[in-house]
PDB file of C-alpha atoms in Angstrom:
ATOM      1  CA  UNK A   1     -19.170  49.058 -68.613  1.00 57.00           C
ATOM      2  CA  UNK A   2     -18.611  46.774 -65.914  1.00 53.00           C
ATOM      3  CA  UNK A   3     -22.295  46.605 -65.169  1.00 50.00           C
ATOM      4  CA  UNK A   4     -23.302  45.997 -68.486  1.00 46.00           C
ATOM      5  CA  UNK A   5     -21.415  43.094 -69.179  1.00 45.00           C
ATOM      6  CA  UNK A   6     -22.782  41.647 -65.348  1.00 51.00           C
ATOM      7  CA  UNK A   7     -26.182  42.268 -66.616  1.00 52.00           C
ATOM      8  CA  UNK A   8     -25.582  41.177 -70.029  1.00 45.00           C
ATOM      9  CA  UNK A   9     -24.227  37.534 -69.000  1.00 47.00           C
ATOM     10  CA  UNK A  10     -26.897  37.435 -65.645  1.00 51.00           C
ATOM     11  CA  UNK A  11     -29.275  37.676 -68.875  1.00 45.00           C
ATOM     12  CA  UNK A  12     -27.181  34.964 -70.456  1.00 49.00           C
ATOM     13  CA  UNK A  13     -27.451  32.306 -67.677  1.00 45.00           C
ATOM     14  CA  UNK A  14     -31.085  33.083 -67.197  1.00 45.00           C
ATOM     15  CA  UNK A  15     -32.396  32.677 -70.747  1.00 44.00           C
ATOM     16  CA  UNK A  16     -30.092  29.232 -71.028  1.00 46.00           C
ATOM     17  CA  UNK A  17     -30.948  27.818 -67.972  1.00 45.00           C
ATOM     18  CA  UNK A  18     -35.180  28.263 -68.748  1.00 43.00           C
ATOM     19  CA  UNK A  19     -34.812  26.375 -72.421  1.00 43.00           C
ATOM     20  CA  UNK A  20     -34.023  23.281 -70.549  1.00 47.00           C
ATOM     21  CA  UNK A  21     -37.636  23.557 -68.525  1.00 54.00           C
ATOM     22  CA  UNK A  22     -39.931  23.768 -71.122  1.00 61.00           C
ATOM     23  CA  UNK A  23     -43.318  22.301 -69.631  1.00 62.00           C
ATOM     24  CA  UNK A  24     -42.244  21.750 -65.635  1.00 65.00           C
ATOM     25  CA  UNK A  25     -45.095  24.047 -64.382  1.00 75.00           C
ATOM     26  CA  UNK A  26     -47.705  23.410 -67.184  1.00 85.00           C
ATOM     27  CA  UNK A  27     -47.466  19.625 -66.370  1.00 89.00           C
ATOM     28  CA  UNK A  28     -50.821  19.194 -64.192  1.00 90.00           C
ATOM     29  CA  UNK A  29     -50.500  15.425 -64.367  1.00 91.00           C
ATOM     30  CA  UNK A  30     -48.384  12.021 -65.302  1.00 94.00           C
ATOM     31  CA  UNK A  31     -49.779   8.347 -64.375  1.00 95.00           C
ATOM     32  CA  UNK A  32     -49.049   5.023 -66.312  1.00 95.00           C
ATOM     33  CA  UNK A  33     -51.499   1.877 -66.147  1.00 94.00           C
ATOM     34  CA  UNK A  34     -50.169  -1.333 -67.001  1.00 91.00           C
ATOM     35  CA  UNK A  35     -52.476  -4.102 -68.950  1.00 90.00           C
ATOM     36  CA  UNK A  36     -52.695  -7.263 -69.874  1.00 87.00           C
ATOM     37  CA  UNK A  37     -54.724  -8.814 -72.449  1.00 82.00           C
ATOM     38  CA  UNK A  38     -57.795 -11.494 -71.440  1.00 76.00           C
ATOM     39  CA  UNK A  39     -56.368 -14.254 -74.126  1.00 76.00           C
ATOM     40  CA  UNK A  40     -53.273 -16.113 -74.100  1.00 74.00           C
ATOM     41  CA  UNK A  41     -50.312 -14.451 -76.481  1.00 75.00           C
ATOM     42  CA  UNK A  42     -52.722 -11.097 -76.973  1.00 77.00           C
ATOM     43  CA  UNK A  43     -49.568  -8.999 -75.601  1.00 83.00           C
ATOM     44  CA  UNK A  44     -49.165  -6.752 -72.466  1.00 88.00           C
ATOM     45  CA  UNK A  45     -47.934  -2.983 -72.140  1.00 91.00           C
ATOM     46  CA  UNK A  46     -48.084   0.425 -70.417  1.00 93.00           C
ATOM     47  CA  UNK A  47     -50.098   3.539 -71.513  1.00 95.00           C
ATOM     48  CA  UNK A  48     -48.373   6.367 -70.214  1.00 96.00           C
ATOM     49  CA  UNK A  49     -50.664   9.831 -69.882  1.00 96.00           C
ATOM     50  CA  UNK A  50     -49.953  13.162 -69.433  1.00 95.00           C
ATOM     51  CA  UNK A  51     -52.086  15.958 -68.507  1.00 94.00           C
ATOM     52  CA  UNK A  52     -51.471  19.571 -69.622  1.00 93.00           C
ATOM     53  CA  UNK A  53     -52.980  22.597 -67.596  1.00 93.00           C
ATOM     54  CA  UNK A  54     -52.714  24.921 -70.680  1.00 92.00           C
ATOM     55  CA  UNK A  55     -51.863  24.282 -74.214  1.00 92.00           C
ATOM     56  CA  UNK A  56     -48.143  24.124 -75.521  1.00 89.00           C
ATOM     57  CA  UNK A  57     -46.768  26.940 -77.397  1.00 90.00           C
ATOM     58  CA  UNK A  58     -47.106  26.514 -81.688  1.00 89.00           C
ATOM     59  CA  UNK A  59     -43.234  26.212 -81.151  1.00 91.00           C
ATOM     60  CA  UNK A  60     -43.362  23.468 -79.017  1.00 91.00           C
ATOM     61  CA  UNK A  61     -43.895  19.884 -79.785  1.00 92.00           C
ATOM     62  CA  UNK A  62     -44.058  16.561 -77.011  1.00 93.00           C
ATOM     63  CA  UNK A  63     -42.378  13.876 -79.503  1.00 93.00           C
ATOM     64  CA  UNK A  64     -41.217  11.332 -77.281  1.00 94.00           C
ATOM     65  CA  UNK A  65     -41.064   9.657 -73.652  1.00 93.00           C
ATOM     66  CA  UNK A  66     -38.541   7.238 -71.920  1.00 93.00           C
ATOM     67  CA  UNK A  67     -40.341   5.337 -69.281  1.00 93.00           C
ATOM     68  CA  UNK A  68     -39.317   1.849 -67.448  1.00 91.00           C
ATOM     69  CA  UNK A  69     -36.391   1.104 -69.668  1.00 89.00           C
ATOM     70  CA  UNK A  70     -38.866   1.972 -72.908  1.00 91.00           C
ATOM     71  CA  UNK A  71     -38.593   5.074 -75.564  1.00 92.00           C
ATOM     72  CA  UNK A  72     -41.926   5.343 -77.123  1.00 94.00           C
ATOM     73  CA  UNK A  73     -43.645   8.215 -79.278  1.00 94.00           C
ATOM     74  CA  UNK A  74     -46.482  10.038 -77.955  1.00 94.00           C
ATOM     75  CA  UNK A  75     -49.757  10.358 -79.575  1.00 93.00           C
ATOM     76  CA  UNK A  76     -52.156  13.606 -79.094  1.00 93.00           C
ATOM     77  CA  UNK A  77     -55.723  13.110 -77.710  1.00 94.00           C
ATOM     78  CA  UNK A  78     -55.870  16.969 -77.538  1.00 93.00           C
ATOM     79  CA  UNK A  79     -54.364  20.109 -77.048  1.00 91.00           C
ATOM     80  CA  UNK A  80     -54.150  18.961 -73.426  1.00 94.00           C
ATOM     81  CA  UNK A  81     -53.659  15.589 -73.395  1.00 95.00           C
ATOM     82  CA  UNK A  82     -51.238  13.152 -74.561  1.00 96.00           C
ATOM     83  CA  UNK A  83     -50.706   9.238 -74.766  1.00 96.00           C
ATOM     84  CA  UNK A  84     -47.820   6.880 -75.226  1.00 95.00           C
ATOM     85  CA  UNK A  85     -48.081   3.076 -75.660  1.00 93.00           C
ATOM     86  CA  UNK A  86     -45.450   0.757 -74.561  1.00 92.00           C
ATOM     87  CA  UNK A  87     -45.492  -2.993 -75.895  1.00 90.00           C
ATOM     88  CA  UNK A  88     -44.076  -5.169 -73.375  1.00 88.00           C
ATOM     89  CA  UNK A  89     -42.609  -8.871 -73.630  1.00 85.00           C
ATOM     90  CA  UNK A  90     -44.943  -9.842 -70.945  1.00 80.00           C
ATOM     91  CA  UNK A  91     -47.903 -12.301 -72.329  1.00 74.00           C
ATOM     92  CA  UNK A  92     -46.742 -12.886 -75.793  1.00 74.00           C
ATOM     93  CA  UNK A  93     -47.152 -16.710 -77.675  1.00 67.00           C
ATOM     94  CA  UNK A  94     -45.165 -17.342 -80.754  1.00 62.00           C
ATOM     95  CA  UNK A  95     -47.417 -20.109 -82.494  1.00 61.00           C
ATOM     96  CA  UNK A  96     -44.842 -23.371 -83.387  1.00 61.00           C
ATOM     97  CA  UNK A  97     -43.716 -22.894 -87.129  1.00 55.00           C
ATOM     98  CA  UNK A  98     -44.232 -19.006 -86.181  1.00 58.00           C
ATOM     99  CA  UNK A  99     -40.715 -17.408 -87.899  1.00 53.00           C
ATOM    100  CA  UNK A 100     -41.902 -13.714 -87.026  1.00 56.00           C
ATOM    101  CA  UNK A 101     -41.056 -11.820 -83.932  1.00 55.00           C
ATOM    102  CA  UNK A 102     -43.063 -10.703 -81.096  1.00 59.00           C
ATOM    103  CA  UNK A 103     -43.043  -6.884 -81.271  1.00 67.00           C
ATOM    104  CA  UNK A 104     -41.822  -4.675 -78.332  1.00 73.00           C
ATOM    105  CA  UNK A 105     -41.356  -0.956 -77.545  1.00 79.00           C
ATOM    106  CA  UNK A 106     -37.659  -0.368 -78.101  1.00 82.00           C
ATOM    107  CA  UNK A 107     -35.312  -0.198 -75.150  1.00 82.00           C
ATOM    108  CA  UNK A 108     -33.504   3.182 -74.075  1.00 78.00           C
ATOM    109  CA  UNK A 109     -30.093   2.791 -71.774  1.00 76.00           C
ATOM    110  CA  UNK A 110     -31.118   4.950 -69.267  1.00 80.00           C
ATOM    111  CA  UNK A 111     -32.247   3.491 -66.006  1.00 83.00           C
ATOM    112  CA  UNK A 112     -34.950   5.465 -63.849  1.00 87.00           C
ATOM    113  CA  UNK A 113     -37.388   5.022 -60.676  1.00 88.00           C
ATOM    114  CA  UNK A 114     -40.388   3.647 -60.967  1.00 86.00           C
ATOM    115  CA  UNK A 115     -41.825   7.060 -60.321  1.00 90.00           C
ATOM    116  CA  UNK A 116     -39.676   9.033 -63.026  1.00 93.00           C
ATOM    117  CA  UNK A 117     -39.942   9.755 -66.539  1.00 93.00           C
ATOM    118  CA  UNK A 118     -37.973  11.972 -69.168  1.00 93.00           C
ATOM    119  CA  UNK A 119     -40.491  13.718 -71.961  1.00 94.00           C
ATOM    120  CA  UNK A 120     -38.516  15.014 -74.736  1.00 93.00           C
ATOM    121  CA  UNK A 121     -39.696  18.328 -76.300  1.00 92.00           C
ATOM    122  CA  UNK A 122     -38.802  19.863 -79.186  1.00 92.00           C
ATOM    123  CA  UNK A 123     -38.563  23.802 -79.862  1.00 92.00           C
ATOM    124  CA  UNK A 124     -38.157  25.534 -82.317  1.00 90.00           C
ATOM    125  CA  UNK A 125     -36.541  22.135 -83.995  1.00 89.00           C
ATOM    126  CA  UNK A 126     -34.306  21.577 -80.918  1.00 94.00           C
ATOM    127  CA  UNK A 127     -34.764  18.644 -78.898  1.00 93.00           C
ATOM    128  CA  UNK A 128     -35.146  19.029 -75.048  1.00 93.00           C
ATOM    129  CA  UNK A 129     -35.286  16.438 -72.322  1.00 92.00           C
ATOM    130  CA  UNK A 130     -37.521  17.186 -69.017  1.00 92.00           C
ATOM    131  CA  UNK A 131     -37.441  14.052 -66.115  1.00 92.00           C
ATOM    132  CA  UNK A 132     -40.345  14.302 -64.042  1.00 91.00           C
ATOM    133  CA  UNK A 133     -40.697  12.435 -61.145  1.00 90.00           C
ATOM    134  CA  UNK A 134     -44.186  12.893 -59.949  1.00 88.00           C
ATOM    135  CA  UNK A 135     -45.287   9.874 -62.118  1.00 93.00           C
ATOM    136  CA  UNK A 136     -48.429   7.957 -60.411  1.00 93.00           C
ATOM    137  CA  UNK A 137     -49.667   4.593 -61.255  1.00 92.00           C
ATOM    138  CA  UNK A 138     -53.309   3.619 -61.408  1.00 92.00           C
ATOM    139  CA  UNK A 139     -53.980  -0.114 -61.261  1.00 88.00           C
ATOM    140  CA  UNK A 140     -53.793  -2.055 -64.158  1.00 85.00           C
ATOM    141  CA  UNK A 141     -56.009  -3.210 -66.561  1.00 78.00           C
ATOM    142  CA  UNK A 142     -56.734  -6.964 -67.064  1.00 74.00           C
ATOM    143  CA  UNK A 143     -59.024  -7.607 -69.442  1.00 69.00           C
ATOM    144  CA  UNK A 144     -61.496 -10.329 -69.292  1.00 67.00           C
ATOM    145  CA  UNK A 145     -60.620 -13.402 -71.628  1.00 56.00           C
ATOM    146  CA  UNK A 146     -62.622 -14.425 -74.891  1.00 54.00           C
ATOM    147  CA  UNK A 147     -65.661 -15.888 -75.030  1.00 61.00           C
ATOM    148  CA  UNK A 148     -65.361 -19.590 -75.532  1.00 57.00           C
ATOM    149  CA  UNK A 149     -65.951 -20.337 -79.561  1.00 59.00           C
ATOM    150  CA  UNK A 150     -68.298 -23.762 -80.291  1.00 58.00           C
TER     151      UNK A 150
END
């Protein structure tokens, strides 16, 4: 009896402590590029990838990311890859008589390296938070300004 119940809550403790790594090893990649747009007031931001080695089970679903202050959704390119966009404050131009807001990604309390990240998951209609901090940064994107109208 005393056996059973050793291996019964060993069991326990393992099956608990793997819901909370849901995609650690399948994670072949994470990188963020920051860019800015060519004209004055066209907005700034981060796109945030992340590369999959094998596809995530049907009960398994990447909703969202907190990056840099930022919690964003994340679009699917494919089974493998994934994208979020982050609207920063950076580069924006209200025009005068302009009442509307410049948009943003909204912020998330939780401060983080420059190199971490938490995905949240959901399974099974649970949510589940996984920080990585293997995130890379490729230089950023500045693209080239408007051509001059006559």
């Amino acid at each position: 009896m005393k056996y059973l119940v050793t291996i019964l809550l060993g069991l326990i403790f393992i099956s608990c402590g793997s819901t909370n790594i849901i995609a650690q090893d399948n994670i072949q990649s994470a990188s963020y590029q920051g860019w800015v747009a060519g004209v004055r007031g066209g907005g700034s931001g981060i796109n945030f990838y992340v590369e999959l080695t094998s596809e995530l089970p049907s009960n398994i679903e990447l909703k969202r990311l907190i990056f840099k202050g930022y919690e964003v959704s994340f679009t699917k390119q494919d089974n493998l890859h994934f994208q979020a966009m982050i609207k920063t404050p950076g580069n924006q131009q209200k025009i005068e008589g302009d009442d509307s807001q410049t948009y943003t990604s909204p912020k998330n309390a939780l401060t983080l390296a420059d190199n971490e990240a938490i995905l949240i998951f959901q399974k099974d209609g649970k949510e589940y938070q996984q920080k990585i901090t293997n995130v890379t940064e490729k230089p950023a994107l500045e693209y080239p300004s408007a051509r001059p109208k006559f």
